[in-house]
Structures are given as C-alpha cells and as structure tokens.
mmCIF file of C-alpha atoms in Angstrom:
data_model
loop_
_atom_site.group_PDB
_atom_site.id
_atom_site.type_symbol
_atom_site.label_atom_id
_atom_site.label_comp_id
_atom_site.label_asym_id
_atom_site.label_seq_id
_atom_site.Cartn_x
_atom_site.Cartn_y
_atom_site.Cartn_z
ATOM 1 C CA UNK U 187 0.000 0.000 0.000
ATOM 2 C CA UNK U 188 2.899 2.326 0.794
ATOM 3 C CA UNK U 189 4.356 1.738 -2.658
ATOM 4 C CA UNK U 190 0.983 2.490 -4.249
ATOM 5 C CA UNK U 191 0.760 5.847 -2.414
ATOM 6 C CA UNK U 192 4.308 6.695 -3.517
ATOM 7 C CA UNK U 193 3.396 6.033 -7.176
ATOM 8 C CA UNK U 194 0.225 8.142 -6.828
ATOM 9 C CA UNK U 195 2.269 11.026 -5.394
ATOM 10 C CA UNK U 196 4.795 10.668 -8.225
ATOM 11 C CA UNK U 197 2.000 10.863 -10.789
ATOM 12 C CA UNK U 198 0.595 13.972 -9.085
ATOM 13 C CA UNK U 199 4.026 15.606 -9.294
ATOM 14 C CA UNK U 200 4.241 14.771 -13.006
ATOM 15 C CA UNK U 201 0.807 16.255 -13.699
ATOM 16 C CA UNK U 202 1.341 19.404 -11.630
ATOM 17 C CA UNK U 203 4.724 20.102 -13.238
ATOM 18 C CA UNK U 204 3.371 19.808 -16.796
ATOM 19 C CA UNK U 205 1.791 23.122 -17.758
ATOM 20 C CA UNK U 206 0.216 21.699 -20.913
ATOM 21 C CA UNK U 207 -1.561 19.009 -18.918
ATOM 22 C CA UNK U 208 -2.790 21.569 -16.386
ATOM 23 C CA UNK U 209 -4.041 23.761 -19.213
ATOM 24 C CA UNK U 210 -6.037 20.853 -20.657
ATOM 25 C CA UNK U 211 -7.373 19.800 -17.244
ATOM 26 C CA UNK U 212 -8.438 23.203 -15.961
ATOM 27 C CA UNK U 213 -8.181 25.738 -18.777
ATOM 28 C CA UNK U 214 -10.178 23.857 -21.397
ATOM 29 C CA UNK U 215 -13.317 23.281 -19.238
ATOM 30 C CA UNK U 216 -13.398 26.938 -18.211
ATOM 31 C CA UNK U 217 -13.014 28.133 -21.811
ATOM 32 C CA UNK U 218 -15.652 25.696 -23.061
ATOM 33 C CA UNK U 219 -18.163 26.748 -20.412
ATOM 34 C CA UNK U 220 -17.612 30.439 -21.168
ATOM 35 C CA UNK U 221 -17.677 30.106 -24.961
ATOM 36 C CA UNK U 222 -20.488 27.575 -25.137
ATOM 37 C CA UNK U 223 -22.480 29.417 -22.488
ATOM 38 C CA UNK U 224 -22.423 32.643 -24.492
ATOM 39 C CA UNK U 225 -22.476 31.227 -28.028
ATOM 40 C CA UNK U 226 -24.719 28.160 -27.871
ATOM 41 C CA UNK U 227 -28.103 29.788 -27.499
ATOM 42 C CA UNK U 228 -31.049 29.998 -29.850
ATOM 43 C CA UNK U 229 -32.482 32.956 -27.980
ATOM 44 C CA UNK U 230 -32.756 35.954 -30.280
ATOM 45 C CA UNK U 231 -31.559 39.304 -28.935
ATOM 46 C CA UNK U 232 -30.397 42.632 -30.374
ATOM 47 C CA UNK U 233 -31.842 41.846 -33.794
ATOM 48 C CA UNK U 234 -31.642 44.779 -36.171
ATOM 49 C CA UNK U 235 -35.018 45.962 -37.460
ATOM 50 C CA UNK U 236 -36.428 48.838 -39.506
ATOM 51 C CA UNK U 237 -39.529 50.937 -38.860
ATOM 52 C CA UNK U 238 -41.722 52.535 -41.531
ATOM 53 C CA UNK U 239 -44.204 54.812 -39.771
ATOM 54 C CA UNK U 240 -46.691 56.058 -42.372
ATOM 55 C CA UNK U 241 -48.954 57.407 -39.647
ATOM 56 C CA UNK U 242 -46.510 59.332 -37.410
ATOM 57 C CA UNK U 243 -48.989 59.713 -34.590
ATOM 58 C CA UNK U 244 -49.039 59.205 -30.835
ATOM 59 C CA UNK U 245 -50.051 55.552 -30.723
ATOM 60 C CA UNK U 246 -47.628 54.412 -33.430
ATOM 61 C CA UNK U 247 -44.808 56.202 -31.591
ATOM 62 C CA UNK U 248 -45.779 54.520 -28.327
ATOM 63 C CA UNK U 249 -45.618 51.099 -29.973
ATOM 64 C CA UNK U 250 -42.240 51.969 -31.524
ATOM 65 C CA UNK U 251 -40.975 53.010 -28.089
ATOM 66 C CA UNK U 252 -42.088 49.698 -26.574
ATOM 67 C CA UNK U 253 -40.344 47.765 -29.371
ATOM 68 C CA UNK U 254 -37.197 49.863 -28.919
ATOM 69 C CA UNK U 255 -37.221 49.307 -25.151
ATOM 70 C CA UNK U 256 -37.210 45.550 -25.653
ATOM 71 C CA UNK U 257 -33.890 43.681 -25.403
ATOM 72 C CA UNK U 258 -34.871 41.634 -28.438
ATOM 73 C CA UNK U 259 -34.641 44.465 -30.966
ATOM 74 C CA UNK U 260 -32.237 47.146 -32.064
ATOM 75 C CA UNK U 261 -33.839 49.688 -34.410
ATOM 76 C CA UNK U 262 -31.245 49.992 -37.173
ATOM 77 C CA UNK U 263 -33.050 52.679 -39.119
ATOM 78 C CA UNK U 264 -36.339 54.478 -39.594
ATOM 79 C CA UNK U 265 -37.140 54.343 -43.299
ATOM 80 C CA UNK U 266 -39.455 56.500 -45.377
ATOM 81 C CA UNK U 267 -40.584 54.073 -48.107
ATOM 82 C CA UNK U 268 -40.854 50.392 -49.021
ATOM 83 C CA UNK U 269 -37.880 50.545 -51.398
ATOM 84 C CA UNK U 270 -35.553 51.351 -48.504
ATOM 85 C CA UNK U 271 -36.879 48.336 -46.604
ATOM 86 C CA UNK U 272 -36.268 46.093 -49.602
ATOM 87 C CA UNK U 273 -32.709 47.402 -49.960
ATOM 88 C CA UNK U 274 -32.022 46.882 -46.250
ATOM 89 C CA UNK U 275 -33.195 43.253 -46.467
ATOM 90 C CA UNK U 276 -31.065 42.591 -49.539
ATOM 91 C CA UNK U 277 -27.974 44.060 -47.887
ATOM 92 C CA UNK U 278 -28.595 41.961 -44.777
ATOM 93 C CA UNK U 279 -28.749 45.046 -42.547
ATOM 94 C CA UNK U 280 -32.073 44.089 -40.951
ATOM 95 C CA UNK U 281 -33.938 40.916 -40.099
ATOM 96 C CA UNK U 282 -37.384 42.408 -39.609
ATOM 97 C CA UNK U 283 -39.421 45.462 -40.588
ATOM 98 C CA UNK U 284 -42.548 46.922 -38.982
ATOM 99 C CA UNK U 285 -44.813 49.039 -41.223
ATOM 100 C CA UNK U 286 -47.590 51.197 -39.757
ATOM 101 C CA UNK U 287 -50.524 51.981 -42.034
ATOM 102 C CA UNK U 288 -51.628 55.554 -42.683
ATOM 103 C CA UNK U 289 -54.046 57.093 -40.167
ATOM 104 C CA UNK U 290 -53.161 54.348 -37.668
ATOM 105 C CA UNK U 291 -54.195 56.425 -34.644
ATOM 106 C CA UNK U 292 -57.400 57.700 -36.321
ATOM 107 C CA UNK U 293 -58.522 54.219 -37.396
ATOM 108 C CA UNK U 294 -57.896 52.741 -33.964
ATOM 109 C CA UNK U 295 -59.722 55.481 -32.046
ATOM 110 C CA UNK U 296 -62.681 55.888 -34.424
ATOM 111 C CA UNK U 297 -63.065 52.404 -35.937
ATOM 112 C CA UNK U 298 -61.624 50.501 -32.978
ATOM 113 C CA UNK U 299 -59.245 48.673 -35.302
ATOM 114 C CA UNK U 300 -55.968 49.357 -37.060
ATOM 115 C CA UNK U 301 -53.464 47.342 -39.036
ATOM 116 C CA UNK U 302 -49.707 47.085 -39.240
ATOM 117 C CA UNK U 303 -47.475 44.821 -41.284
ATOM 118 C CA UNK U 304 -44.538 42.738 -40.085
ATOM 119 C CA UNK U 305 -41.995 41.612 -42.687
ATOM 120 C CA UNK U 306 -39.308 39.122 -41.669
ATOM 121 C CA UNK U 307 -36.239 37.746 -43.444
ATOM 122 C CA UNK U 308 -37.191 34.058 -43.561
ATOM 123 C CA UNK U 309 -33.897 32.775 -44.960
ATOM 124 C CA UNK U 310 -33.485 31.670 -41.338
ATOM 125 C CA UNK U 311 -37.048 30.467 -40.602
ATOM 126 C CA UNK U 312 -36.536 29.850 -36.878
ATOM 127 C CA UNK U 313 -35.248 33.364 -36.255
ATOM 128 C CA UNK U 314 -37.992 34.868 -38.439
ATOM 129 C CA UNK U 315 -40.670 33.004 -36.509
ATOM 130 C CA UNK U 316 -39.212 34.040 -33.173
ATOM 131 C CA UNK U 317 -38.926 37.708 -34.110
ATOM 132 C CA UNK U 318 -42.481 37.939 -35.450
ATOM 133 C CA UNK U 319 -43.756 36.295 -32.265
ATOM 134 C CA UNK U 320 -41.823 38.806 -30.142
ATOM 135 C CA UNK U 321 -43.277 41.791 -32.032
ATOM 136 C CA UNK U 322 -46.784 40.328 -31.960
ATOM 137 C CA UNK U 323 -46.497 39.811 -28.202
ATOM 138 C CA UNK U 324 -45.397 43.432 -27.664
ATOM 139 C CA UNK U 325 -48.301 44.719 -29.777
ATOM 140 C CA UNK U 326 -50.798 42.460 -28.003
ATOM 141 C CA UNK U 327 -49.505 43.674 -24.631
ATOM 142 C CA UNK U 328 -49.955 47.294 -25.736
ATOM 143 C CA UNK U 329 -53.463 46.481 -27.003
ATOM 144 C CA UNK U 330 -54.351 44.893 -23.639
ATOM 145 C CA UNK U 331 -53.232 48.031 -21.799
ATOM 146 C CA UNK U 332 -55.380 50.209 -24.069
ATOM 147 C CA UNK U 333 -58.442 48.034 -23.550
ATOM 148 C CA UNK U 334 -58.258 48.515 -19.786
ATOM 149 C CA UNK U 335 -59.248 52.159 -20.213
ATOM 150 C CA UNK U 336 -62.128 51.765 -22.674
ATOM 151 C CA UNK U 337 -65.484 50.033 -22.888
ATOM 152 C CA UNK U 338 -65.177 49.120 -26.566
ATOM 153 C CA UNK U 339 -62.129 46.903 -27.205
ATOM 154 C CA UNK U 340 -59.439 48.064 -29.593
ATOM 155 C CA UNK U 341 -58.137 45.572 -32.127
ATOM 156 C CA UNK U 342 -54.665 45.915 -33.653
ATOM 157 C CA UNK U 343 -54.259 43.338 -36.412
ATOM 158 C CA UNK U 344 -50.870 42.287 -37.727
ATOM 159 C CA UNK U 345 -50.192 41.085 -41.243
ATOM 160 C CA UNK U 346 -47.091 38.888 -41.290
ATOM 161 C CA UNK U 347 -45.044 38.450 -44.456
ATOM 162 C CA UNK U 348 -42.142 36.011 -44.630
ATOM 163 C CA UNK U 349 -39.640 37.290 -47.195
ATOM 164 C CA UNK U 350 -37.713 34.847 -49.451
ATOM 165 C CA UNK U 351 -39.174 31.783 -47.705
ATOM 166 C CA UNK U 352 -42.967 32.081 -47.329
ATOM 167 C CA UNK U 353 -43.393 28.402 -46.418
ATOM 168 C CA UNK U 354 -40.727 28.626 -43.683
ATOM 169 C CA UNK U 355 -38.817 25.600 -44.975
ATOM 170 C CA UNK U 356 -35.831 24.719 -42.812
ATOM 171 C CA UNK U 357 -33.864 23.669 -45.884
ATOM 172 C CA UNK U 358 -33.369 27.354 -46.805
ATOM 173 C CA UNK U 359 -31.097 27.723 -43.783
ATOM 174 C CA UNK U 360 -29.830 24.144 -43.680
ATOM 175 C CA UNK U 361 -28.312 23.819 -47.166
ATOM 176 C CA UNK U 362 -26.010 26.912 -47.109
ATOM 177 C CA UNK U 363 -24.758 25.945 -43.639
ATOM 178 C CA UNK U 364 -24.075 22.318 -44.512
ATOM 179 C CA UNK U 365 -22.454 23.399 -47.771
ATOM 180 C CA UNK U 366 -19.988 25.596 -45.859
ATOM 181 C CA UNK U 367 -19.322 22.890 -43.260
ATOM 182 C CA UNK U 368 -18.763 20.061 -45.758
ATOM 183 C CA UNK U 369 -16.411 22.083 -47.954
ATOM 184 C CA UNK U 370 -14.471 23.328 -44.933
ATOM 185 C CA UNK U 371 -13.966 19.893 -43.394
ATOM 186 C CA UNK U 372 -13.262 17.972 -46.604
ATOM 187 C CA UNK U 373 -10.895 20.531 -48.120
ATOM 188 C CA UNK U 374 -8.931 21.283 -44.949
ATOM 189 C CA UNK U 375 -8.695 17.760 -43.564
ATOM 190 C CA UNK U 376 -7.918 15.899 -46.794
ATOM 191 C CA UNK U 377 -5.269 18.421 -47.864
ATOM 192 C CA UNK U 378 -3.567 18.393 -44.465
ATOM 193 C CA UNK U 379 -3.574 14.588 -44.203
ATOM 194 C CA UNK U 380 -2.314 13.988 -47.748
ATOM 195 C CA UNK U 381 0.719 16.238 -47.284
ATOM 196 C CA UNK U 382 1.526 14.963 -43.775
ATOM 197 C CA UNK U 383 1.284 11.409 -45.100
ATOM 198 C CA UNK U 384 4.178 12.185 -47.444
ATOM 199 C CA UNK U 385 6.165 13.382 -44.425
ATOM 200 C CA UNK U 386 5.509 10.205 -42.461
ATOM 201 C CA UNK U 387 6.497 7.895 -45.303
ATOM 202 C CA UNK U 388 9.619 9.937 -46.030
ATOM 203 C CA UNK U 389 8.689 10.687 -49.647
ATOM 204 C CA UNK U 390 8.243 14.435 -49.017
ATOM 205 C CA UNK U 391 12.039 14.890 -48.781
ATOM 206 C CA UNK U 392 12.421 13.137 -52.139
ATOM 207 C CA UNK U 393 9.825 15.422 -53.712
ATOM 208 C CA UNK U 394 11.438 18.524 -52.263
ATOM 209 C CA UNK U 395 14.872 17.716 -53.696
ATOM 210 C CA UNK U 396 13.395 17.006 -57.131
ATOM 211 C CA UNK U 397 13.843 19.555 -59.984
ATOM 212 C CA UNK U 398 10.419 21.026 -59.237
ATOM 213 C CA UNK U 399 10.068 24.046 -56.994
ATOM 214 C CA UNK U 400 9.045 23.035 -53.426
ATOM 215 C CA UNK U 401 6.067 25.416 -53.410
ATOM 216 C CA UNK U 402 4.720 23.839 -56.610
ATOM 217 C CA UNK U 403 5.043 20.393 -55.045
ATOM 218 C CA UNK U 404 2.855 21.489 -52.128
ATOM 219 C CA UNK U 405 0.312 23.209 -54.386
ATOM 220 C CA UNK U 406 0.104 20.139 -56.644
ATOM 221 C CA UNK U 407 -1.063 18.150 -53.625
ATOM 222 C CA UNK U 408 -3.950 20.571 -53.119
ATOM 223 C CA UNK U 409 -5.192 20.964 -56.709
ATOM 224 C CA UNK U 410 -6.987 17.574 -56.926
ATOM 225 C CA UNK U 411 -9.013 18.448 -53.834
ATOM 226 C CA UNK U 412 -10.113 21.682 -55.475
ATOM 227 C CA UNK U 413 -11.788 19.756 -58.301
ATOM 228 C CA UNK U 414 -13.122 17.053 -55.975
ATOM 229 C CA UNK U 415 -14.638 19.737 -53.744
ATOM 230 C CA UNK U 416 -16.317 21.290 -56.787
ATOM 231 C CA UNK U 417 -17.890 17.886 -57.423
ATOM 232 C CA UNK U 418 -19.189 18.092 -53.838
ATOM 233 C CA UNK U 419 -20.642 21.535 -54.572
ATOM 234 C CA UNK U 420 -22.393 20.222 -57.690
ATOM 235 C CA UNK U 421 -23.817 17.204 -55.835
ATOM 236 C CA UNK U 422 -25.086 19.373 -52.956
ATOM 237 C CA UNK U 423 -26.788 21.778 -55.372
ATOM 238 C CA UNK U 424 -28.356 18.945 -57.387
ATOM 239 C CA UNK U 425 -29.714 17.315 -54.232
ATOM 240 C CA UNK U 426 -30.973 20.674 -52.985
ATOM 241 C CA UNK U 427 -32.885 21.445 -56.185
ATOM 242 C CA UNK U 428 -34.237 18.028 -57.157
ATOM 243 C CA UNK U 429 -34.613 16.299 -53.790
ATOM 244 C CA UNK U 430 -35.077 19.068 -51.215
ATOM 245 C CA UNK U 431 -36.957 21.366 -53.608
ATOM 246 C CA UNK U 432 -34.756 24.404 -52.911
ATOM 247 C CA UNK U 433 -34.643 26.735 -55.930
ATOM 248 C CA UNK U 434 -31.465 28.583 -56.893
ATOM 249 C CA UNK U 435 -32.730 32.089 -57.580
ATOM 250 C CA UNK U 436 -29.345 33.681 -58.315
ATOM 251 C CA UNK U 437 -26.502 33.071 -60.758
ATOM 252 C CA UNK U 438 -25.090 29.527 -60.699
ATOM 253 C CA UNK U 439 -21.861 30.778 -62.295
ATOM 254 C CA UNK U 440 -21.393 33.320 -59.491
ATOM 255 C CA UNK U 441 -22.207 30.656 -56.897
ATOM 256 C CA UNK U 442 -19.547 28.317 -58.305
ATOM 257 C CA UNK U 443 -17.021 31.172 -58.513
ATOM 258 C CA UNK U 444 -17.569 32.030 -54.852
ATOM 259 C CA UNK U 445 -17.349 28.324 -53.981
ATOM 260 C CA UNK U 446 -13.961 28.120 -55.729
ATOM 261 C CA UNK U 447 -12.726 31.056 -53.637
ATOM 262 C CA UNK U 448 -13.948 29.422 -50.420
ATOM 263 C CA UNK U 449 -12.411 26.061 -51.356
ATOM 264 C CA UNK U 450 -9.055 27.771 -52.050
ATOM 265 C CA UNK U 451 -9.308 29.393 -48.607
ATOM 266 C CA UNK U 452 -9.869 25.968 -47.034
ATOM 267 C CA UNK U 453 -6.993 24.452 -49.025
ATOM 268 C CA UNK U 454 -4.586 27.132 -47.787
ATOM 269 C CA UNK U 455 -5.701 26.345 -44.234
ATOM 270 C CA UNK U 456 -5.059 22.653 -44.891
ATOM 271 C CA UNK U 457 -1.584 23.403 -46.264
ATOM 272 C CA UNK U 458 -0.795 25.563 -43.228
ATOM 273 C CA UNK U 459 -1.859 22.783 -40.837
ATOM 274 C CA UNK U 460 0.189 20.216 -42.760
ATOM 275 C CA UNK U 461 3.318 22.385 -42.531
ATOM 276 C CA UNK U 462 2.921 22.811 -38.767
ATOM 277 C CA UNK U 463 2.213 19.116 -37.977
ATOM 278 C CA UNK U 464 4.213 15.908 -38.415
ATOM 279 C CA UNK U 465 1.598 13.151 -38.058
ATOM 280 C CA UNK U 466 -1.733 12.345 -39.686
ATOM 281 C CA UNK U 467 -3.437 11.944 -36.306
ATOM 282 C CA UNK U 468 -2.461 15.445 -35.181
ATOM 283 C CA UNK U 469 -3.424 16.925 -38.565
ATOM 284 C CA UNK U 470 -6.823 15.198 -38.430
ATOM 285 C CA UNK U 471 -7.443 16.292 -34.837
ATOM 286 C CA UNK U 472 -6.595 19.929 -35.578
ATOM 287 C CA UNK U 473 -8.668 19.868 -38.786
ATOM 288 C CA UNK U 474 -11.709 18.444 -37.015
ATOM 289 C CA UNK U 475 -11.559 20.345 -33.722
ATOM 290 C CA UNK U 476 -10.064 23.524 -35.152
ATOM 291 C CA UNK U 477 -12.462 23.758 -38.102
ATOM 292 C CA UNK U 478 -15.678 21.929 -37.124
ATOM 293 C CA UNK U 479 -16.426 23.741 -33.852
ATOM 294 C CA UNK U 480 -15.683 27.280 -35.105
ATOM 295 C CA UNK U 481 -17.715 26.625 -38.256
ATOM 296 C CA UNK U 482 -20.689 25.418 -36.233
ATOM 297 C CA UNK U 483 -20.477 28.118 -33.578
ATOM 298 C CA UNK U 484 -19.344 31.264 -35.389
ATOM 299 C CA UNK U 485 -20.726 30.958 -38.927
ATOM 300 C CA UNK U 486 -24.270 31.990 -37.971
ATOM 301 C CA UNK U 487 -25.575 28.685 -39.313
ATOM 302 C CA UNK U 488 -26.735 27.268 -35.965
ATOM 303 C CA UNK U 489 -26.476 30.151 -33.488
ATOM 304 C CA UNK U 490 -27.206 33.854 -34.130
ATOM 305 C CA UNK U 491 -23.957 35.823 -33.995
ATOM 306 C CA UNK U 492 -25.648 39.019 -32.788
ATOM 307 C CA UNK U 493 -26.564 37.200 -29.539
ATOM 308 C CA UNK U 494 -22.898 36.673 -28.672
ATOM 309 C CA UNK U 495 -20.712 39.062 -26.659
ATOM 310 C CA UNK U 496 -18.689 41.557 -28.698
ATOM 311 C CA UNK U 497 -15.356 39.658 -28.343
ATOM 312 C CA UNK U 498 -16.940 36.520 -29.826
ATOM 313 C CA UNK U 499 -18.524 38.568 -32.610
ATOM 314 C CA UNK U 500 -15.067 39.920 -33.450
ATOM 315 C CA UNK U 501 -13.635 36.379 -33.476
ATOM 316 C CA UNK U 502 -16.388 35.269 -35.862
ATOM 317 C CA UNK U 503 -15.046 37.697 -38.480
ATOM 318 C CA UNK U 504 -11.943 35.547 -39.050
ATOM 319 C CA UNK U 505 -14.014 32.399 -39.659
ATOM 320 C CA UNK U 506 -14.181 31.894 -43.469
ATOM 321 C CA UNK U 507 -17.400 29.850 -43.218
ATOM 322 C CA UNK U 508 -19.279 32.883 -41.846
ATOM 323 C CA UNK U 509 -18.675 34.915 -44.999
ATOM 324 C CA UNK U 510 -19.306 31.994 -47.349
ATOM 325 C CA UNK U 511 -22.578 31.241 -45.533
ATOM 326 C CA UNK U 512 -23.716 34.845 -46.068
ATOM 327 C CA UNK U 513 -22.670 34.698 -49.734
ATOM 328 C CA UNK U 514 -24.487 31.421 -50.455
ATOM 329 C CA UNK U 515 -27.705 32.655 -48.847
ATOM 330 C CA UNK U 516 -27.526 35.915 -50.791
ATOM 331 C CA UNK U 517 -27.074 34.138 -54.148
ATOM 332 C CA UNK U 518 -29.186 31.002 -53.711
ATOM 333 C CA UNK U 519 -32.120 32.344 -51.720
ATOM 334 C CA UNK U 520 -32.226 36.111 -52.219
ATOM 335 C CA UNK U 521 -31.107 35.988 -55.863
ATOM 336 C CA UNK U 522 -28.604 38.815 -55.444
ATOM 337 C CA UNK U 523 -25.637 39.570 -57.686
ATOM 338 C CA UNK U 524 -21.981 40.392 -57.077
ATOM 339 C CA UNK U 525 -22.764 44.019 -56.186
ATOM 340 C CA UNK U 526 -24.491 42.811 -53.007
ATOM 341 C CA UNK U 527 -21.721 40.452 -51.844
ATOM 342 C CA UNK U 528 -18.510 42.151 -52.952
ATOM 343 C CA UNK U 529 -17.589 43.091 -49.369
ATOM 344 C CA UNK U 530 -17.916 39.478 -48.164
ATOM 345 C CA UNK U 531 -15.959 38.302 -51.207
ATOM 346 C CA UNK U 532 -13.187 40.804 -50.476
ATOM 347 C CA UNK U 533 -12.963 39.677 -46.831
ATOM 348 C CA UNK U 534 -12.871 36.014 -47.872
ATOM 349 C CA UNK U 535 -10.140 36.802 -50.385
ATOM 350 C CA UNK U 536 -8.171 38.638 -47.692
ATOM 351 C CA UNK U 537 -8.363 35.624 -45.358
ATOM 352 C CA UNK U 538 -7.177 33.391 -48.215
ATOM 353 C CA UNK U 539 -4.226 35.668 -48.979
ATOM 354 C CA UNK U 540 -3.285 35.853 -45.290
ATOM 355 C CA UNK U 541 -3.115 32.093 -44.812
ATOM 356 C CA UNK U 542 -1.377 31.609 -48.158
ATOM 357 C CA UNK U 543 1.404 34.049 -47.199
ATOM 358 C CA UNK U 544 1.613 32.519 -43.719
ATOM 359 C CA UNK U 545 1.884 29.023 -45.194
ATOM 360 C CA UNK U 546 4.559 30.140 -47.645
ATOM 361 C CA UNK U 547 6.656 31.721 -44.882
ATOM 362 C CA UNK U 548 6.259 28.670 -42.630
ATOM 363 C CA UNK U 549 7.239 26.396 -45.511
ATOM 364 C CA UNK U 550 10.403 28.404 -46.220
ATOM 365 C CA UNK U 551 11.336 28.245 -42.541
ATOM 366 C CA UNK U 552 10.884 24.454 -42.522
ATOM 367 C CA UNK U 553 13.116 24.134 -45.605
ATOM 368 C CA UNK U 554 15.873 26.123 -43.923
#
C-alpha cells in the first residue's frame, strides 16, 4: 500500500509540473463553459429591425418606443418608403421590418381597429418566426393596456409576411450551412492529411529535392481536392434542387465562382496545418476540432452571432465559413448579384491571402 501511495504522489508531481496538462485539465473546461455558455443559445436578442411609420402619430410612436425598449430588438433605421426596406433586407442590414398603415391612430380610435405589417427575413425560418412572435407579443400587450381604459375593445391586427421563404422551410437555412461545413472539413482535412502522409512515409524529402520548386510540389497536392470539392458543390446543389426542392434564384456561375474562392481558402488552411504538424493523427485532430467547432459556432448557421458578446462577434469575423454562408444565402435564396456580396468576397479573399502568405513563410522556414 505504501508503494501504491508513492506512485500516486509521483503521478501527481508529473501532472502538476506539466503546464500543458494543467491547461487541458483546468483551462479547457473553463473556456468551453464560457464560450459555449455565451455562443450556444437559440435565444434571439439585439436583432436589427427597420420601422416605416406612415402614420406618425401618438399611438404608433408609443408602440415603436415599446419595441425599442425591448432587449430583443435594435432599431437599425427608420425608413421612409418600401424601397428602402427592400434594400435593407437585400444588404442583410435588418432581419425584420414593422410598417404602420396611414391614419393608424385615427382608425384605432374611431373604428376601434388598425393594421400594421410585419416583414421578416425568412432565410433563417426559426429566427424569423421568433422575431415575429416577439413583435406580436409586444403589440398584443400594448393592445391589452389600451383596452383597460375603454369600454369598446381596440383591435390591432398584424399582417405577417415572410420574405424569401414564405413556407418557412428549414432547408433554406440548412443547405447553405451544410455546404460551408462540408467544404471546410473535406478541403482542410484531406489536404492536411495527404501532405503529412508524405512526411511520415519519407517521400516528401524526395519530392522537395526534385527539380520542381518546393512550393509547386505542395500546391500540386492541393489541386486535386479543389476539383473534388467542386464535385461536392455540384452534388449538394443537385440534391438541394431536385430532392429538397430548394430553388437557386441567383446566378449559378457566381455561386460556383464564390465556392472556388472558399475552397481555395480551405486548401490554404489545410496546407498551413500540414506544414505545422508531423503526423496524420495530429493533422486530423486539428482539422476536425479547429475547423468543425468554429464553423458550427461562429458561422451563424446554428447560433445567431448578434446574440454573442462583442469579443466573440469579433472572433467570428476571421471564420471563413461565416462569410461563405452569407454569400451562399444571398445568391441562392435572395437571388442577389456580385454588387451585393462584394464586401464578403473581399474579406474572404483577404483571409485566403493571409493564410497563403503565412503558409509560404512557414514552408520556407521548414526548408531552412
């Protein structure tokens, strides 16, 4: 028994002296609780909305004030016509719009009924449903307060319009998210593993001393996965259209061009991981854990980014899948052109260039 206690003490000493082990034991749970606690929530807060007040009277302003006071909404802008609302939806600046009819106050006081319209961006049907329910609840609460002071009940009716996805099909949100996730995992993981495999077998040194330039050797390993990933894109789109009944309203050529850019981004990430690792197991672990979790958490596919604290929202900007997810939704579902997504394309291109330069520098250092 004494020997057993001695071995236990020895093991404790080993664990306590190893900072990496302590970081995994105590640092990782704390980080996971903090990140998952803030990021993994389907509750919708601080959603940007627009208000079109055609009435501009006391009651409409009171309702606007109640909506503004809610933690669920952040009034992005007060618009003056329907065209501005349409532009705001296309640019992705708002997720919901509330439109008051003319003579709202007069109709409610003299006819005991008035109407307003709620328009929601239904490319994410769950969020659209939640937001319309929140607004409807606020309006109903205001209506209940009014009815306490009158003998004849007031009736405020809401007309709900779901933009881009009237039937609220989940596939409209599911396909762009899965498309980003599949391309990210396949491109990054397969590229990283294929190059590291050459290291493990010892053939990478032979390739590097061949007449070809070392950089071209590395790039040649990634090119096949570019074309194979494009086959994945084509298969996903075919299944979406003919099996899941999801129409592609925008340009297919533009969609494929943006997919090529995203795949190249993922390939550069895979090359960078392969340069930094020396075994297939480590490369696979980093590809899965380092790409899967950030893609799921910070792309906006599963959890609304606006709900997260500001530091996590900043981190989400370096996740390539976030920008590709926005691009795919804009082209496939909203039917927008390059003029609406050039900013996202530029950011995605910048991330690609950054990792390409970083990979090139790391590769030169390894050669030296």
